[in-house]
């Protein structure tokens, strides 16, 4: 493992539970959203352009597993939707945090939460400490289930420092309350993938 490469300063978690929308509750119960963030030292900060980012890509397995396990535990329910995001401090470049969120990270994250067939929605951006990012989420087994298109606003108050990355994994227990814009249902998605 890349013990020296991945240095975690802190892990920050956020839980949001919405019980009604527009004065209405539906039969699905509350929407619970969880984000778990790893604040790590950017091993490429301050180095200018670095061609080979593969060490960070490979090291992201550990982060994907850790964030997935913690997110599942905090959700307290089966995962229906997921998403990922990242912030890079000002001494790095956006590609550094993208390197921490490739399919290597995604596969470890999926395994930790019990699987998922769909690609994981994602967003990254350069940032200063306290920057807000909207983490997109979608149904874990088929991205075309519209009821699960959503996001979670996340902000780590003291991160990223200039030489840090914030790697974020988000999960939800269901789709939006009052979702009614059509599209594929979960049952149709499950039938499609049999």
PDB file of C-alpha atoms in Angstrom:
ATOM      1  CA  UNK A   1       0.000   0.000   0.000  1.00  0.00           C
ATOM      2  CA  UNK A   2       0.957   3.608  -0.358  1.00  0.00           C
ATOM      3  CA  UNK A   3       1.244   4.394   3.329  1.00  0.00           C
ATOM      4  CA  UNK A   4       3.399   7.451   2.735  1.00  0.00           C
ATOM      5  CA  UNK A   5       1.256   8.722  -0.143  1.00  0.00           C
ATOM      6  CA  UNK A   6      -2.143   8.817   1.602  1.00  0.00           C
ATOM      7  CA  UNK A   7      -1.978  10.972   4.707  1.00  0.00           C
ATOM      8  CA  UNK A   8      -5.447  11.623   6.125  1.00  0.00           C
ATOM      9  CA  UNK A   9      -5.729  14.761   8.244  1.00  0.00           C
ATOM     10  CA  UNK A  10      -9.373  14.265   9.072  1.00  0.00           C
ATOM     11  CA  UNK A  11     -12.597  12.516   8.109  1.00  0.00           C
ATOM     12  CA  UNK A  12     -15.719  14.680   8.050  1.00  0.00           C
ATOM     13  CA  UNK A  13     -19.253  13.289   7.785  1.00  0.00           C
ATOM     14  CA  UNK A  14     -22.551  14.990   7.101  1.00  0.00           C
ATOM     15  CA  UNK A  15     -26.075  13.572   7.385  1.00  0.00           C
ATOM     16  CA  UNK A  16     -29.212  15.188   6.001  1.00  0.00           C
ATOM     17  CA  UNK A  17     -32.738  13.818   6.462  1.00  0.00           C
ATOM     18  CA  UNK A  18     -35.698  15.360   4.649  1.00  0.00           C
ATOM     19  CA  UNK A  19     -39.128  14.251   5.856  1.00  0.00           C
ATOM     20  CA  UNK A  20     -41.448  16.256   3.607  1.00  0.00           C
ATOM     21  CA  UNK A  21     -41.367  18.430   0.513  1.00  0.00           C
ATOM     22  CA  UNK A  22     -43.891  21.101  -0.480  1.00  0.00           C
ATOM     23  CA  UNK A  23     -45.878  20.160   2.611  1.00  0.00           C
ATOM     24  CA  UNK A  24     -46.240  16.584   1.402  1.00  0.00           C
ATOM     25  CA  UNK A  25     -44.797  13.275   2.549  1.00  0.00           C
ATOM     26  CA  UNK A  26     -44.941  10.243   0.305  1.00  0.00           C
ATOM     27  CA  UNK A  27     -45.037   6.531   1.097  1.00  0.00           C
ATOM     28  CA  UNK A  28     -41.276   6.141   0.733  1.00  0.00           C
ATOM     29  CA  UNK A  29     -40.491   7.788   4.067  1.00  0.00           C
ATOM     30  CA  UNK A  30     -37.684  10.285   4.727  1.00  0.00           C
ATOM     31  CA  UNK A  31     -34.820  10.805   2.296  1.00  0.00           C
ATOM     32  CA  UNK A  32     -31.564  10.244   4.149  1.00  0.00           C
ATOM     33  CA  UNK A  33     -28.370  11.530   2.528  1.00  0.00           C
ATOM     34  CA  UNK A  34     -24.892  10.884   3.872  1.00  0.00           C
ATOM     35  CA  UNK A  35     -21.572  12.309   2.716  1.00  0.00           C
ATOM     36  CA  UNK A  36     -18.237  11.171   4.094  1.00  0.00           C
ATOM     37  CA  UNK A  37     -15.167  13.242   3.233  1.00  0.00           C
ATOM     38  CA  UNK A  38     -11.501  12.328   3.547  1.00  0.00           C
ATOM     39  CA  UNK A  39      -9.193  15.329   3.835  1.00  0.00           C
ATOM     40  CA  UNK A  40      -5.829  14.130   2.574  1.00  0.00           C
ATOM     41  CA  UNK A  41      -2.460  15.676   1.840  1.00  0.00           C
ATOM     42  CA  UNK A  42      -2.040  16.236  -1.899  1.00  0.00           C
ATOM     43  CA  UNK A  43       1.196  14.399  -2.751  1.00  0.00           C
ATOM     44  CA  UNK A  44       1.599  16.549  -5.891  1.00  0.00           C
ATOM     45  CA  UNK A  45       0.908  19.974  -4.334  1.00  0.00           C
ATOM     46  CA  UNK A  46       3.355  22.688  -5.303  1.00  0.00           C
ATOM     47  CA  UNK A  47       5.142  20.560  -7.917  1.00  0.00           C
ATOM     48  CA  UNK A  48       3.671  22.192 -11.005  1.00  0.00           C
ATOM     49  CA  UNK A  49       2.701  19.862 -13.833  1.00  0.00           C
ATOM     50  CA  UNK A  50       3.303  16.185 -12.983  1.00  0.00           C
ATOM     51  CA  UNK A  51       2.718  13.756 -15.842  1.00  0.00           C
ATOM     52  CA  UNK A  52       2.247  10.516 -13.918  1.00  0.00           C
ATOM     53  CA  UNK A  53      -0.537  10.555 -11.315  1.00  0.00           C
ATOM     54  CA  UNK A  54      -0.881   6.762 -11.182  1.00  0.00           C
ATOM     55  CA  UNK A  55       0.378   6.469  -7.597  1.00  0.00           C
ATOM     56  CA  UNK A  56      -2.604   8.534  -6.384  1.00  0.00           C
ATOM     57  CA  UNK A  57      -4.992   6.589  -8.640  1.00  0.00           C
ATOM     58  CA  UNK A  58      -3.814   3.277  -7.151  1.00  0.00           C
ATOM     59  CA  UNK A  59      -3.845   4.595  -3.583  1.00  0.00           C
ATOM     60  CA  UNK A  60      -7.488   5.647  -3.936  1.00  0.00           C
ATOM     61  CA  UNK A  61      -8.654   2.053  -3.336  1.00  0.00           C
ATOM     62  CA  UNK A  62      -8.065   2.506   0.387  1.00  0.00           C
ATOM     63  CA  UNK A  63     -10.021   5.785   0.439  1.00  0.00           C
ATOM     64  CA  UNK A  64     -12.925   4.324  -1.574  1.00  0.00           C
ATOM     65  CA  UNK A  65     -13.266   1.404   0.812  1.00  0.00           C
ATOM     66  CA  UNK A  66     -13.039   3.545   3.945  1.00  0.00           C
ATOM     67  CA  UNK A  67     -15.522   6.179   2.737  1.00  0.00           C
ATOM     68  CA  UNK A  68     -17.959   3.537   1.474  1.00  0.00           C
ATOM     69  CA  UNK A  69     -17.930   1.581   4.726  1.00  0.00           C
ATOM     70  CA  UNK A  70     -18.479   4.698   6.828  1.00  0.00           C
ATOM     71  CA  UNK A  71     -21.196   6.054   4.521  1.00  0.00           C
ATOM     72  CA  UNK A  72     -23.115   2.764   4.622  1.00  0.00           C
ATOM     73  CA  UNK A  73     -22.881   2.633   8.402  1.00  0.00           C
ATOM     74  CA  UNK A  74     -24.138   6.215   8.789  1.00  0.00           C
ATOM     75  CA  UNK A  75     -26.938   5.713   6.257  1.00  0.00           C
ATOM     76  CA  UNK A  76     -28.355   2.850   8.330  1.00  0.00           C
ATOM     77  CA  UNK A  77     -30.248   1.491   5.312  1.00  0.00           C
ATOM     78  CA  UNK A  78     -29.534  -0.104   1.938  1.00  0.00           C
ATOM     79  CA  UNK A  79     -27.936   2.317  -0.525  1.00  0.00           C
ATOM     80  CA  UNK A  80     -30.141   3.279  -3.482  1.00  0.00           C
ATOM     81  CA  UNK A  81     -28.138   6.204  -4.887  1.00  0.00           C
ATOM     82  CA  UNK A  82     -24.542   7.275  -4.879  1.00  0.00           C
ATOM     83  CA  UNK A  83     -22.202   9.982  -6.034  1.00  0.00           C
ATOM     84  CA  UNK A  84     -18.660  11.236  -5.582  1.00  0.00           C
ATOM     85  CA  UNK A  85     -16.906  14.575  -5.617  1.00  0.00           C
ATOM     86  CA  UNK A  86     -13.628  16.230  -4.825  1.00  0.00           C
ATOM     87  CA  UNK A  87     -11.967  19.509  -4.005  1.00  0.00           C
ATOM     88  CA  UNK A  88      -8.339  20.417  -4.610  1.00  0.00           C
ATOM     89  CA  UNK A  89      -6.518  23.154  -2.713  1.00  0.00           C
ATOM     90  CA  UNK A  90      -4.807  26.040  -4.467  1.00  0.00           C
ATOM     91  CA  UNK A  91      -1.327  24.465  -4.550  1.00  0.00           C
ATOM     92  CA  UNK A  92      -2.640  21.609  -6.680  1.00  0.00           C
ATOM     93  CA  UNK A  93      -4.543  21.173  -9.922  1.00  0.00           C
ATOM     94  CA  UNK A  94      -7.997  19.757 -10.564  1.00  0.00           C
ATOM     95  CA  UNK A  95      -6.530  16.639 -12.182  1.00  0.00           C
ATOM     96  CA  UNK A  96      -5.021  15.666  -8.818  1.00  0.00           C
ATOM     97  CA  UNK A  97      -8.427  15.181  -7.207  1.00  0.00           C
ATOM     98  CA  UNK A  98      -9.751  13.532 -10.382  1.00  0.00           C
ATOM     99  CA  UNK A  99      -6.921  10.993  -9.994  1.00  0.00           C
ATOM    100  CA  UNK A 100      -8.301  10.134  -6.555  1.00  0.00           C
ATOM    101  CA  UNK A 101     -11.808   9.508  -7.972  1.00  0.00           C
ATOM    102  CA  UNK A 102     -11.258   7.190 -10.966  1.00  0.00           C
ATOM    103  CA  UNK A 103     -12.807   3.733 -11.368  1.00  0.00           C
ATOM    104  CA  UNK A 104     -10.183   2.378  -8.928  1.00  0.00           C
ATOM    105  CA  UNK A 105     -11.824   4.492  -6.192  1.00  0.00           C
ATOM    106  CA  UNK A 106     -15.311   3.798  -7.583  1.00  0.00           C
ATOM    107  CA  UNK A 107     -14.933   0.021  -7.603  1.00  0.00           C
ATOM    108  CA  UNK A 108     -13.750  -0.013  -3.975  1.00  0.00           C
ATOM    109  CA  UNK A 109     -16.594   2.341  -2.988  1.00  0.00           C
ATOM    110  CA  UNK A 110     -19.195   0.158  -4.757  1.00  0.00           C
ATOM    111  CA  UNK A 111     -17.911  -2.992  -3.085  1.00  0.00           C
ATOM    112  CA  UNK A 112     -17.994  -1.354   0.356  1.00  0.00           C
ATOM    113  CA  UNK A 113     -21.647  -0.305   0.007  1.00  0.00           C
ATOM    114  CA  UNK A 114     -22.905  -3.628  -1.362  1.00  0.00           C
ATOM    115  CA  UNK A 115     -22.556  -3.116  -5.110  1.00  0.00           C
ATOM    116  CA  UNK A 116     -23.858  -0.935  -7.886  1.00  0.00           C
ATOM    117  CA  UNK A 117     -24.027  -1.369 -11.657  1.00  0.00           C
ATOM    118  CA  UNK A 118     -24.241   2.263 -12.811  1.00  0.00           C
ATOM    119  CA  UNK A 119     -21.349   4.659 -13.277  1.00  0.00           C
ATOM    120  CA  UNK A 120     -20.986   7.000 -10.319  1.00  0.00           C
ATOM    121  CA  UNK A 121     -21.932  10.623 -10.939  1.00  0.00           C
ATOM    122  CA  UNK A 122     -19.065  12.943 -10.141  1.00  0.00           C
ATOM    123  CA  UNK A 123     -17.886  16.544  -9.887  1.00  0.00           C
ATOM    124  CA  UNK A 124     -14.587  18.169  -8.900  1.00  0.00           C
ATOM    125  CA  UNK A 125     -13.249  21.702  -8.604  1.00  0.00           C
ATOM    126  CA  UNK A 126     -10.380  23.802  -7.239  1.00  0.00           C
ATOM    127  CA  UNK A 127     -11.228  25.295  -3.851  1.00  0.00           C
ATOM    128  CA  UNK A 128     -10.243  27.073  -0.659  1.00  0.00           C
ATOM    129  CA  UNK A 129     -11.167  25.996   2.868  1.00  0.00           C
ATOM    130  CA  UNK A 130     -14.924  25.995   3.406  1.00  0.00           C
ATOM    131  CA  UNK A 131     -15.899  25.844  -0.273  1.00  0.00           C
ATOM    132  CA  UNK A 132     -19.348  24.359  -0.930  1.00  0.00           C
ATOM    133  CA  UNK A 133     -19.708  21.593  -3.506  1.00  0.00           C
ATOM    134  CA  UNK A 134     -22.912  19.950  -4.724  1.00  0.00           C
ATOM    135  CA  UNK A 135     -22.328  16.203  -4.950  1.00  0.00           C
ATOM    136  CA  UNK A 136     -24.579  14.717  -7.661  1.00  0.00           C
ATOM    137  CA  UNK A 137     -26.315  11.407  -6.908  1.00  0.00           C
ATOM    138  CA  UNK A 138     -28.123   8.887  -9.104  1.00  0.00           C
ATOM    139  CA  UNK A 139     -29.618   5.392  -8.755  1.00  0.00           C
ATOM    140  CA  UNK A 140     -26.809   2.908  -8.185  1.00  0.00           C
ATOM    141  CA  UNK A 141     -27.903   0.282 -10.700  1.00  0.00           C
ATOM    142  CA  UNK A 142     -29.091   2.388 -13.647  1.00  0.00           C
ATOM    143  CA  UNK A 143     -28.411   6.059 -14.228  1.00  0.00           C
ATOM    144  CA  UNK A 144     -31.706   6.462 -16.156  1.00  0.00           C
ATOM    145  CA  UNK A 145     -33.937   6.210 -13.045  1.00  0.00           C
ATOM    146  CA  UNK A 146     -35.002   9.880 -12.924  1.00  0.00           C
ATOM    147  CA  UNK A 147     -36.587   9.739  -9.462  1.00  0.00           C
ATOM    148  CA  UNK A 148     -33.088   9.436  -8.017  1.00  0.00           C
ATOM    149  CA  UNK A 149     -31.439  12.409  -9.778  1.00  0.00           C
ATOM    150  CA  UNK A 150     -30.451  14.545  -6.816  1.00  0.00           C
ATOM    151  CA  UNK A 151     -27.509  16.150  -5.052  1.00  0.00           C
ATOM    152  CA  UNK A 152     -26.168  16.864  -1.618  1.00  0.00           C
ATOM    153  CA  UNK A 153     -24.550  20.140  -0.632  1.00  0.00           C
ATOM    154  CA  UNK A 154     -21.305  19.473   1.239  1.00  0.00           C
ATOM    155  CA  UNK A 155     -18.873  21.815   2.960  1.00  0.00           C
ATOM    156  CA  UNK A 156     -15.897  20.915   5.135  1.00  0.00           C
ATOM    157  CA  UNK A 157     -15.341  24.045   7.265  1.00  0.00           C
ATOM    158  CA  UNK A 158     -11.534  23.957   7.339  1.00  0.00           C
ATOM    159  CA  UNK A 159     -10.644  22.131   4.131  1.00  0.00           C
ATOM    160  CA  UNK A 160      -9.050  21.938   1.729  1.00  0.00           C
ATOM    161  CA  UNK A 161      -5.847  23.653   2.825  1.00  0.00           C
ATOM    162  CA  UNK A 162      -3.718  24.722  -0.135  1.00  0.00           C
ATOM    163  CA  UNK A 163      -1.844  21.400  -0.122  1.00  0.00           C
ATOM    164  CA  UNK A 164      -4.862  19.131   0.404  1.00  0.00           C
ATOM    165  CA  UNK A 165      -7.534  17.165  -1.415  1.00  0.00           C
ATOM    166  CA  UNK A 166     -11.048  16.525  -0.142  1.00  0.00           C
ATOM    167  CA  UNK A 167     -12.389  13.225  -1.480  1.00  0.00           C
ATOM    168  CA  UNK A 168     -16.153  12.823  -0.998  1.00  0.00           C
ATOM    169  CA  UNK A 169     -18.482   9.822  -1.219  1.00  0.00           C
ATOM    170  CA  UNK A 170     -22.249  10.317  -0.934  1.00  0.00           C
ATOM    171  CA  UNK A 171     -25.097   7.819  -0.570  1.00  0.00           C
ATOM    172  CA  UNK A 172     -28.871   8.032  -0.183  1.00  0.00           C
ATOM    173  CA  UNK A 173     -31.553   5.608   0.947  1.00  0.00           C
ATOM    174  CA  UNK A 174     -34.118   6.510  -1.752  1.00  0.00           C
ATOM    175  CA  UNK A 175     -35.046   8.944  -4.507  1.00  0.00           C
ATOM    176  CA  UNK A 176     -36.582  12.396  -4.142  1.00  0.00           C
ATOM    177  CA  UNK A 177     -39.777  12.904  -2.157  1.00  0.00           C
ATOM    178  CA  UNK A 178     -42.694  13.562  -4.553  1.00  0.00           C
ATOM    179  CA  UNK A 179     -40.668  12.502  -7.640  1.00  0.00           C
ATOM    180  CA  UNK A 180     -43.119  12.585 -10.540  1.00  0.00           C
ATOM    181  CA  UNK A 181     -41.381  13.467 -13.796  1.00  0.00           C
ATOM    182  CA  UNK A 182     -41.590  10.002 -15.306  1.00  0.00           C
ATOM    183  CA  UNK A 183     -38.725   7.936 -16.601  1.00  0.00           C
ATOM    184  CA  UNK A 184     -37.641   4.434 -15.723  1.00  0.00           C
ATOM    185  CA  UNK A 185     -38.765   3.053 -12.353  1.00  0.00           C
ATOM    186  CA  UNK A 186     -36.562   0.984 -10.065  1.00  0.00           C
ATOM    187  CA  UNK A 187     -38.661  -2.081 -10.910  1.00  0.00           C
ATOM    188  CA  UNK A 188     -38.099  -1.460 -14.633  1.00  0.00           C
ATOM    189  CA  UNK A 189     -34.370  -0.995 -14.046  1.00  0.00           C
ATOM    190  CA  UNK A 190     -34.185  -4.249 -12.124  1.00  0.00           C
ATOM    191  CA  UNK A 191     -36.066  -6.087 -14.869  1.00  0.00           C
ATOM    192  CA  UNK A 192     -33.784  -4.584 -17.524  1.00  0.00           C
ATOM    193  CA  UNK A 193     -30.697  -5.918 -15.731  1.00  0.00           C
ATOM    194  CA  UNK A 194     -31.930  -9.480 -15.133  1.00  0.00           C
TER     195      UNK A 194
END
